PDB file of C-alpha atoms in Angstrom:
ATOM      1  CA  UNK W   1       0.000   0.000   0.000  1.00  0.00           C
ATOM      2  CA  UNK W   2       0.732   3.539  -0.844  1.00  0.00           C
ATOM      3  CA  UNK W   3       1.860   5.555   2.297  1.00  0.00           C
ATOM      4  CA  UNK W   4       1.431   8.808   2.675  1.00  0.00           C
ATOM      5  CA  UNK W   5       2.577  10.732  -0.327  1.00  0.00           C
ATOM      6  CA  UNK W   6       4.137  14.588   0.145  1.00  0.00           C
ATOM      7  CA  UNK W   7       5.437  16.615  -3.073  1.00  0.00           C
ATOM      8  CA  UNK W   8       7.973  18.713  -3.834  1.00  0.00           C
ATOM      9  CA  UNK W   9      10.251  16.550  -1.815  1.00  0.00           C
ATOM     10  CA  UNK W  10      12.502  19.822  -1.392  1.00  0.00           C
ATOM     11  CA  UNK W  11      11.750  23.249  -2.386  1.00  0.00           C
ATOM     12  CA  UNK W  12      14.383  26.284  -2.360  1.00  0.00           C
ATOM     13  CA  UNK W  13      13.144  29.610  -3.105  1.00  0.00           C
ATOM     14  CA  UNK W  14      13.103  32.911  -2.643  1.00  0.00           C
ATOM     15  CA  UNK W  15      11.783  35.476  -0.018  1.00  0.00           C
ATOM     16  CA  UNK W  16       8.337  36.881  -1.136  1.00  0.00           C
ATOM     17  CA  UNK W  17       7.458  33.918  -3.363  1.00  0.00           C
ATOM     18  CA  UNK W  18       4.630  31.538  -2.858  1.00  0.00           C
ATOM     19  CA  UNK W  19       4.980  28.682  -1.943  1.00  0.00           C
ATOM     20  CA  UNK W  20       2.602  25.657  -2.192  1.00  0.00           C
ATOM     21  CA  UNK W  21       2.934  21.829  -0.628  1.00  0.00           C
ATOM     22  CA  UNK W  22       0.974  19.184  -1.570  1.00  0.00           C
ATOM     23  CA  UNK W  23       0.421  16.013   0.337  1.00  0.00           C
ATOM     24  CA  UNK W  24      -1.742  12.796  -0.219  1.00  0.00           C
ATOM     25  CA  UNK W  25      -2.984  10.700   2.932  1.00  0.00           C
ATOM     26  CA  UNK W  26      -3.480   6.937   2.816  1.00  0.00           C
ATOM     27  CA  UNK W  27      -6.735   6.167   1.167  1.00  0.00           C
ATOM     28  CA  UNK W  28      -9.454   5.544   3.385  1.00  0.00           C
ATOM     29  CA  UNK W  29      -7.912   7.521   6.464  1.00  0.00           C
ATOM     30  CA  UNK W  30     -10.070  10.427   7.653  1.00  0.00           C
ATOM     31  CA  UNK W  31      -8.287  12.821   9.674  1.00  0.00           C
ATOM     32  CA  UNK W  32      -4.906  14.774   8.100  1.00  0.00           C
ATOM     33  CA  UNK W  33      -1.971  16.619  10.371  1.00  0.00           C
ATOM     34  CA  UNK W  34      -0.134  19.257   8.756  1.00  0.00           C
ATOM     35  CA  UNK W  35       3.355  19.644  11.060  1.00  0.00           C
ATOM     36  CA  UNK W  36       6.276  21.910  10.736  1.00  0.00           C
ATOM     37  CA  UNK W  37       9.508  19.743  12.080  1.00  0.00           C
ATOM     38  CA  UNK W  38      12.742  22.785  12.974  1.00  0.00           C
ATOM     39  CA  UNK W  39      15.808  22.648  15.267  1.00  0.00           C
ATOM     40  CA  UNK W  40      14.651  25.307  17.311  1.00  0.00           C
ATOM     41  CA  UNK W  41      11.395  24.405  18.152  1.00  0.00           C
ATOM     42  CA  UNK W  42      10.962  20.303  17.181  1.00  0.00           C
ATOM     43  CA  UNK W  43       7.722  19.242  15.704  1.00  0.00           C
ATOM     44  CA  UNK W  44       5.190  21.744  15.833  1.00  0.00           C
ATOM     45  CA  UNK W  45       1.466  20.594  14.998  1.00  0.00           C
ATOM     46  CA  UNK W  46       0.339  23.831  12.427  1.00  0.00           C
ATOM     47  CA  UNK W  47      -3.344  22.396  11.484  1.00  0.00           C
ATOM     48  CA  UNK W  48      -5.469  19.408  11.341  1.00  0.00           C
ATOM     49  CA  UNK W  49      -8.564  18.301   9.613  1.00  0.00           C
ATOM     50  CA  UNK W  50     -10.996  15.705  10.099  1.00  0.00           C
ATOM     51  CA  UNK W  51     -13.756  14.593   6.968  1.00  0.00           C
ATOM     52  CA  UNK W  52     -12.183  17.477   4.985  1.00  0.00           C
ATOM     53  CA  UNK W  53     -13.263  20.136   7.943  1.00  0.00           C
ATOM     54  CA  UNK W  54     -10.501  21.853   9.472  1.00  0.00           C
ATOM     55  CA  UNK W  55     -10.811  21.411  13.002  1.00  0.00           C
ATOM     56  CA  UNK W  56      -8.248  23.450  14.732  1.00  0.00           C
ATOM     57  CA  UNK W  57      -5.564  25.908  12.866  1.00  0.00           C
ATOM     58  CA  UNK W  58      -4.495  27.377  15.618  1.00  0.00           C
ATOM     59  CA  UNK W  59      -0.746  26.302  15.356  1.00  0.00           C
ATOM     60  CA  UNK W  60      -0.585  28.155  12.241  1.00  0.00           C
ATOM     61  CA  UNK W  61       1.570  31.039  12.745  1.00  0.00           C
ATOM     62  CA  UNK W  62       0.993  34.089  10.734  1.00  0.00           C
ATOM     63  CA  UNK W  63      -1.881  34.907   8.116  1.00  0.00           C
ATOM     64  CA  UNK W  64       0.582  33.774   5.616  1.00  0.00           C
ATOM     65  CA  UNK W  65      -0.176  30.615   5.961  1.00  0.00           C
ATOM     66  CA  UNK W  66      -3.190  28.554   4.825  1.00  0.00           C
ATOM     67  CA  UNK W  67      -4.011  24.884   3.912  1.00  0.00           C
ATOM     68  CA  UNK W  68      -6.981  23.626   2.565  1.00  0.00           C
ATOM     69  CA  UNK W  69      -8.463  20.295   1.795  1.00  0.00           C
ATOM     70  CA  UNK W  70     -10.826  20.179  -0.740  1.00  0.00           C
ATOM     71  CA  UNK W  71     -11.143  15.949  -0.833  1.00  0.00           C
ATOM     72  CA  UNK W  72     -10.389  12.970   1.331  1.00  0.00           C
ATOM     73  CA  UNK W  73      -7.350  12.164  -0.975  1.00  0.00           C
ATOM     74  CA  UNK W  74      -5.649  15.427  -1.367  1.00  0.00           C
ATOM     75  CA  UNK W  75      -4.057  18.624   1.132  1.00  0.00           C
ATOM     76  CA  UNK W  76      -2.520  21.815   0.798  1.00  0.00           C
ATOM     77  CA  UNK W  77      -0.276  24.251   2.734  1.00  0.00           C
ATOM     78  CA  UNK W  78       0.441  27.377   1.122  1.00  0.00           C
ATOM     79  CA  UNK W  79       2.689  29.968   2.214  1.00  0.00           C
ATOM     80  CA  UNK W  80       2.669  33.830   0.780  1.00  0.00           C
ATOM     81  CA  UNK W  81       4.563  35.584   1.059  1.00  0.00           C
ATOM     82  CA  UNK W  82       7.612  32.923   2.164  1.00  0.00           C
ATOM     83  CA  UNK W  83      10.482  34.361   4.651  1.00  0.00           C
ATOM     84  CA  UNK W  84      13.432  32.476   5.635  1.00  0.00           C
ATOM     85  CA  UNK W  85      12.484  31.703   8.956  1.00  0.00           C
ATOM     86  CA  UNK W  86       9.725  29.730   7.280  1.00  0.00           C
ATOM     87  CA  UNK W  87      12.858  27.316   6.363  1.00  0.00           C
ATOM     88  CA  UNK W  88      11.641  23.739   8.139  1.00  0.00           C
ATOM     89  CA  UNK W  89      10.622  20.410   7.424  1.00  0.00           C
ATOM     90  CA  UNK W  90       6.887  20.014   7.016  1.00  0.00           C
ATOM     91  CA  UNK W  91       5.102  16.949   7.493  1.00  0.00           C
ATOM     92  CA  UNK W  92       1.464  15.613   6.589  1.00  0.00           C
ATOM     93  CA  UNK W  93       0.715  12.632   8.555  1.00  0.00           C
ATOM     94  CA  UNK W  94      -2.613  11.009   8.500  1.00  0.00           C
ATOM     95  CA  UNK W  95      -4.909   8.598  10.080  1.00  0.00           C
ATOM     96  CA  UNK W  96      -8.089   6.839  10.569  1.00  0.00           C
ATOM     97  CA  UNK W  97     -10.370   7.398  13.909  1.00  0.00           C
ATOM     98  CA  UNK W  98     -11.593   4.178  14.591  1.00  0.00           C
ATOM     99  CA  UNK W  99     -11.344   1.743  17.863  1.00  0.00           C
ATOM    100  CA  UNK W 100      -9.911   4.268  19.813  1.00  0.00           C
ATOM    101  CA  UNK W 101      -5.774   3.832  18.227  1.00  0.00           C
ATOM    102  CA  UNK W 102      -4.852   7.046  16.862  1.00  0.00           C
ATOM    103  CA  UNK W 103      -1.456   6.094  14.917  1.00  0.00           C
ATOM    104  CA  UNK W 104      -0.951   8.789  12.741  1.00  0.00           C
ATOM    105  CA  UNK W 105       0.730   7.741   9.457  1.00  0.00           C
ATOM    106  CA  UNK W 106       3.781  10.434   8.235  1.00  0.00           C
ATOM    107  CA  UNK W 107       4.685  11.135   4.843  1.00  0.00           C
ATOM    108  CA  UNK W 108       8.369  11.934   4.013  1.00  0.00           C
ATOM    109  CA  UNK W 109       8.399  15.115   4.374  1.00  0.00           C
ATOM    110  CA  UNK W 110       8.832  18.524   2.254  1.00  0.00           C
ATOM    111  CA  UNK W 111      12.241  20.472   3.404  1.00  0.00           C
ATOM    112  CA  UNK W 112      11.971  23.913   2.313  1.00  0.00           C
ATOM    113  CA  UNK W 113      14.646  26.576   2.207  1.00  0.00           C
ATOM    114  CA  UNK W 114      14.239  29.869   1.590  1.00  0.00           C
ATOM    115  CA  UNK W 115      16.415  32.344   1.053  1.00  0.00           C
TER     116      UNK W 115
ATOM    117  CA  UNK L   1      24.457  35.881  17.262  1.00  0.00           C
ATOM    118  CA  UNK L   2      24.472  32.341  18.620  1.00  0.00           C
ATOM    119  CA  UNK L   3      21.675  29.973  17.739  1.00  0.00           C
ATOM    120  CA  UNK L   4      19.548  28.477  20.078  1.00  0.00           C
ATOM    121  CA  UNK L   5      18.056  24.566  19.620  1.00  0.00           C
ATOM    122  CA  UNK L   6      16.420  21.977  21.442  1.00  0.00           C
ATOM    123  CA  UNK L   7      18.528  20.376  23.583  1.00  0.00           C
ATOM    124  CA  UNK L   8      17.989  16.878  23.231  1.00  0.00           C
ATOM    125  CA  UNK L   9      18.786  13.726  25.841  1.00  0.00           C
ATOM    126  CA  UNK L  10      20.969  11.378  24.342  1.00  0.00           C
ATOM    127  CA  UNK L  11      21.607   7.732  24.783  1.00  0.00           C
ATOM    128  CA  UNK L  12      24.663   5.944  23.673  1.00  0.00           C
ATOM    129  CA  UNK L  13      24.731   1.938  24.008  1.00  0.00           C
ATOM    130  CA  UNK L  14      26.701  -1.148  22.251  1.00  0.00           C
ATOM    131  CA  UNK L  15      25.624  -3.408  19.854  1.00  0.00           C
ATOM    132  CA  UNK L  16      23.274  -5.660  22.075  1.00  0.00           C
ATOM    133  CA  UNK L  17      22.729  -4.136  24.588  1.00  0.00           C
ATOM    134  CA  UNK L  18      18.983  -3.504  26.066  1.00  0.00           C
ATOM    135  CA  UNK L  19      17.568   0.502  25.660  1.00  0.00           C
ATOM    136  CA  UNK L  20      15.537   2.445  28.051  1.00  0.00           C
ATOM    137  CA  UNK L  21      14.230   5.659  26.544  1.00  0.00           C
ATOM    138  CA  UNK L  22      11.920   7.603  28.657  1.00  0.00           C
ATOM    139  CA  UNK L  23       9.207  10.440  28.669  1.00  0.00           C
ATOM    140  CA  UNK L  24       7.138  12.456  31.298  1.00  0.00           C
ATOM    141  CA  UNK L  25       3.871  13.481  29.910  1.00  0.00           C
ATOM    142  CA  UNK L  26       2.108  16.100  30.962  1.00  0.00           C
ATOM    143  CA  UNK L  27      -1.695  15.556  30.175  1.00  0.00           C
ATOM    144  CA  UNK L  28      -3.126  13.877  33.462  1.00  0.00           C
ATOM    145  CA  UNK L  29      -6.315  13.137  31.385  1.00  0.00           C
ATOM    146  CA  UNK L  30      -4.255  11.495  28.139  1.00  0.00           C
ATOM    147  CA  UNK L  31      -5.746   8.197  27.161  1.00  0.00           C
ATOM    148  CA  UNK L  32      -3.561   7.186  24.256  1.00  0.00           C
ATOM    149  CA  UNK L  33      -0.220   6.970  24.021  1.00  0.00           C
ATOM    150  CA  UNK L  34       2.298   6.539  21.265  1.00  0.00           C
ATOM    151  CA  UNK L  35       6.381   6.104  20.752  1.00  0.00           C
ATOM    152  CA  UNK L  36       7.758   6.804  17.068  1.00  0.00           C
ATOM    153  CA  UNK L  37      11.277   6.410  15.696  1.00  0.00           C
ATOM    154  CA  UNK L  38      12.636   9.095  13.309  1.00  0.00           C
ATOM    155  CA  UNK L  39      15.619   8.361  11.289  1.00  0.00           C
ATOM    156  CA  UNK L  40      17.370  10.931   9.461  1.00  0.00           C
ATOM    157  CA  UNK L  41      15.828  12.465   6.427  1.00  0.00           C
ATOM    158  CA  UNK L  42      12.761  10.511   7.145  1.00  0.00           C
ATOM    159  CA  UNK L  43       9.441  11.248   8.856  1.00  0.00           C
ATOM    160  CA  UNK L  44       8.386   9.646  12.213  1.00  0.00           C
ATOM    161  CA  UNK L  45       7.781   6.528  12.174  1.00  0.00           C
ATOM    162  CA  UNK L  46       5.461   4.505  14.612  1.00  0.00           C
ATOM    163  CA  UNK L  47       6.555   2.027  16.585  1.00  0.00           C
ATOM    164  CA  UNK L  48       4.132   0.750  19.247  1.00  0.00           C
ATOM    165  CA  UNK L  49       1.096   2.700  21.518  1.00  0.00           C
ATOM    166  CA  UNK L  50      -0.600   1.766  24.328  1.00  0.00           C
ATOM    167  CA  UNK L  51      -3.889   2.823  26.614  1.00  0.00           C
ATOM    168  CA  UNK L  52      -4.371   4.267  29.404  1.00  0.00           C
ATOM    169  CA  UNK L  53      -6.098   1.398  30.732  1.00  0.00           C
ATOM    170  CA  UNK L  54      -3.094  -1.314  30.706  1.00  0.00           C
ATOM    171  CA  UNK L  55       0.310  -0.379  31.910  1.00  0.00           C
ATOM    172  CA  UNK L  56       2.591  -2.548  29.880  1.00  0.00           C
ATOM    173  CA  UNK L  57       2.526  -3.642  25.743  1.00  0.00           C
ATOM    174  CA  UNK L  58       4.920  -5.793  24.317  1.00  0.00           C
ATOM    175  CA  UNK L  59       5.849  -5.780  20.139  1.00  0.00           C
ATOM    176  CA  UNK L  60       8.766  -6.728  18.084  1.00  0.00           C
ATOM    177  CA  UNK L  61      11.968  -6.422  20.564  1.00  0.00           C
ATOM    178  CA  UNK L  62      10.073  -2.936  22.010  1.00  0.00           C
ATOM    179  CA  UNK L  63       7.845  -2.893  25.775  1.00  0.00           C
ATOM    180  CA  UNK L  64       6.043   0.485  26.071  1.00  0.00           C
ATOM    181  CA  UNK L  65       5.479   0.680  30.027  1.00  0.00           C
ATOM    182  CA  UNK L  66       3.327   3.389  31.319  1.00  0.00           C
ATOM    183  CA  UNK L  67       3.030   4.892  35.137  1.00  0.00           C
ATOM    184  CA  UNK L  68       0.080   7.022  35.150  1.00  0.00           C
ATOM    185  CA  UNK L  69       1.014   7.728  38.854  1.00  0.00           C
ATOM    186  CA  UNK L  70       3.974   9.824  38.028  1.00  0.00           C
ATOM    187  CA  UNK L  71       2.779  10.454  34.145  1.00  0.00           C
ATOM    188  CA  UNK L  72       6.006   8.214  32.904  1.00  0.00           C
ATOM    189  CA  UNK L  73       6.249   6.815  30.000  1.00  0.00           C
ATOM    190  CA  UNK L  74       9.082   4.155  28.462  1.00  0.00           C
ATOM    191  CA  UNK L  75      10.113   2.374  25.558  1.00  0.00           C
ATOM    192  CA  UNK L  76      12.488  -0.399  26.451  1.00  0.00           C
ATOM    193  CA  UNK L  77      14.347  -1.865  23.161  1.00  0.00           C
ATOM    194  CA  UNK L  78      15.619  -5.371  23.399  1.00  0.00           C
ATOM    195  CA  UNK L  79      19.023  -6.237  21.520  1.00  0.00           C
ATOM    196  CA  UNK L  80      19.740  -3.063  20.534  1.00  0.00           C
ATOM    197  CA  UNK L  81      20.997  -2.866  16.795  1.00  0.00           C
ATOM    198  CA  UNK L  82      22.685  -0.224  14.895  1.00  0.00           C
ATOM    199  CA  UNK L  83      19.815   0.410  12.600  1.00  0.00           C
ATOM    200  CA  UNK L  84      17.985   1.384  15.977  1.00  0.00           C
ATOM    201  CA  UNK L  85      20.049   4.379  15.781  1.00  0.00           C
ATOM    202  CA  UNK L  86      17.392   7.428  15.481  1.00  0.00           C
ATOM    203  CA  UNK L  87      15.453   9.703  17.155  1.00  0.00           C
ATOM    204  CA  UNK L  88      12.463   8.538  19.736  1.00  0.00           C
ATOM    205  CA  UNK L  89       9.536  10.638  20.475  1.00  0.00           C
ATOM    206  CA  UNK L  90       6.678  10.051  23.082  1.00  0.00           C
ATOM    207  CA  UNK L  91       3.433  11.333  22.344  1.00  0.00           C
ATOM    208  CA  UNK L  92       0.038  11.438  23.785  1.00  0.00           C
ATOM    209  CA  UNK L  93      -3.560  11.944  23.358  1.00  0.00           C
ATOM    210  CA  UNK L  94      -5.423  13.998  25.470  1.00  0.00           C
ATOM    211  CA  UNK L  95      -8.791  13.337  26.479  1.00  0.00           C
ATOM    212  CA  UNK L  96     -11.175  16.468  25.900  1.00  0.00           C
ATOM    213  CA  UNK L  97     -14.324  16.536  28.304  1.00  0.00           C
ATOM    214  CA  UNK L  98     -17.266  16.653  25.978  1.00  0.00           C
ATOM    215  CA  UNK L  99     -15.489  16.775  22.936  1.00  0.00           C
ATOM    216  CA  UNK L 100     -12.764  14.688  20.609  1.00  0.00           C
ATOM    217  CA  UNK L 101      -9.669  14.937  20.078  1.00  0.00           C
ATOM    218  CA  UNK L 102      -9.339  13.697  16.790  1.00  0.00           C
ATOM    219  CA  UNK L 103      -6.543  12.066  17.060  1.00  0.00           C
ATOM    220  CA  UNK L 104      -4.441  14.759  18.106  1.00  0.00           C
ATOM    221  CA  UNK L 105      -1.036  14.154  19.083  1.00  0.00           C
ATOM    222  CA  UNK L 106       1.328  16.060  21.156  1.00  0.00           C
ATOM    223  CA  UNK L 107       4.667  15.158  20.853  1.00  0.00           C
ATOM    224  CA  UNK L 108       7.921  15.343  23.269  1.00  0.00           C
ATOM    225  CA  UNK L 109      11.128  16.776  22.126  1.00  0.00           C
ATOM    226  CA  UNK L 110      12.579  13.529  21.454  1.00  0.00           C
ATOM    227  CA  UNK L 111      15.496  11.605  22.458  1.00  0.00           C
ATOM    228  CA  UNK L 112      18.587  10.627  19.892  1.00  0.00           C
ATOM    229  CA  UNK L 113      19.567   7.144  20.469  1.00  0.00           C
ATOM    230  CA  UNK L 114      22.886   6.265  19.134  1.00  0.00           C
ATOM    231  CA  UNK L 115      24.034   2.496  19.041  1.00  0.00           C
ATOM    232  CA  UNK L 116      27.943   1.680  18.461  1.00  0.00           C
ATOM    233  CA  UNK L 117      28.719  -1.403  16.585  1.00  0.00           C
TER     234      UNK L 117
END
């Protein structure tokens, strides 16, 4: 089976652009986890949605960023304008509520750099 | 100026040796709890959870043992190999009165395990 699936694997751009990241969860799951992974500050948890419904976004730090999940199979975090201290690891993890077990499922990760 | 990072514990053992990794968790009213191994350039990867209605699970070579008492939680790793070399974290679920969680985790800062051949 397909794990979850994150693209671009690594993105380097500049300050000011947009920037977009685009993850897939494991078919069938119903709950996605958007996290930002740094040295400074470890994993953070930015937003999470459950049935396509975001549930809380209150890790999200500024305005600039927003994520969206218009279907079960398919997530979005957007950043705009991107600054460097945006540079992390993001992560989109997913599972499926059910019996209680709450394993969430990671994909491999997007490492962004900007300059 | 100087950078600041986590500081994280570290534990160094030989090849075959037994591993104790531990976490404190802070949620009193956490039901779930979960240990996941990170290796580098990879995402977290899970490893073995447990309830907070038993106190010990056993899987592959790995125990979880939770103390609710003093909100401890360990992963004990049997024969310790070199490909157990990584990063561990705890995390847990907390239980919301009225509500769901939905699976949210919280995570702990993690502890690097090193293993020397």
């Amino acid at each position: 089976d397909a794990g979850v699936i994150q693209s671009p694997r690594h993105e380097v751009t500049e300050m000011g652009q947009e920037v977009t990241l685009r993850c897939k969860p494991i078919s069938g799951h119903n709950s996605l986890f958007w996290y930002r992974q740094t040295m400074m500050r470890g994993l953070e948890l930015l937003i999470y949605f459950n049935n396509n419904v975001p549930i809380d976004d209150s890790g999200m730090p500024e305005d600039r960023f927003s994520a969206k999940m218009p279907n079960a199979s398919f997530s979005t975090l957007k950043i705009q304008p991107s600054e460097p201290r945006d540079s992390a690891v993001y992560f989109c993890a997913s599972t499926l509520l059910a019996g209680g077990h709450y394993e969430q499922y990671f994909g491999p990760g997007t490492r962004l750099t900007v300059t | 100026g100087e950078s600041v990072g986590l500081h994280l514990p570290t534990l160094s053992v030989q090849e075959g040796d037994n591993s104790i990794i531990n976490c404190a968790y802070s949620n009193s009213a956490s039901d779930y709890f979960i240990w996941y191994k990170q290796e580098s350039g990879k995402g977290p990867q899970f490893i073995i959870d447990i309830r907070s209605n038993m106190d010990k699970r056993q899987g592959q070579r790995v125990t979880v043992l939770l103390n609710k008492t003093v909100k401890h939680l360990s992963l004990q790793i049997a024969a310790t190999q070199p490909g157990d070399s990584a990063v561990y974290f705890c995390a847990e679920n907390p239980l919301i009165a009225g509500g769901t969680s939905y699976g949210k985790l919280t995570f702990g800062q993690g502890t690097i395990l090193t293993v020397h051949p």
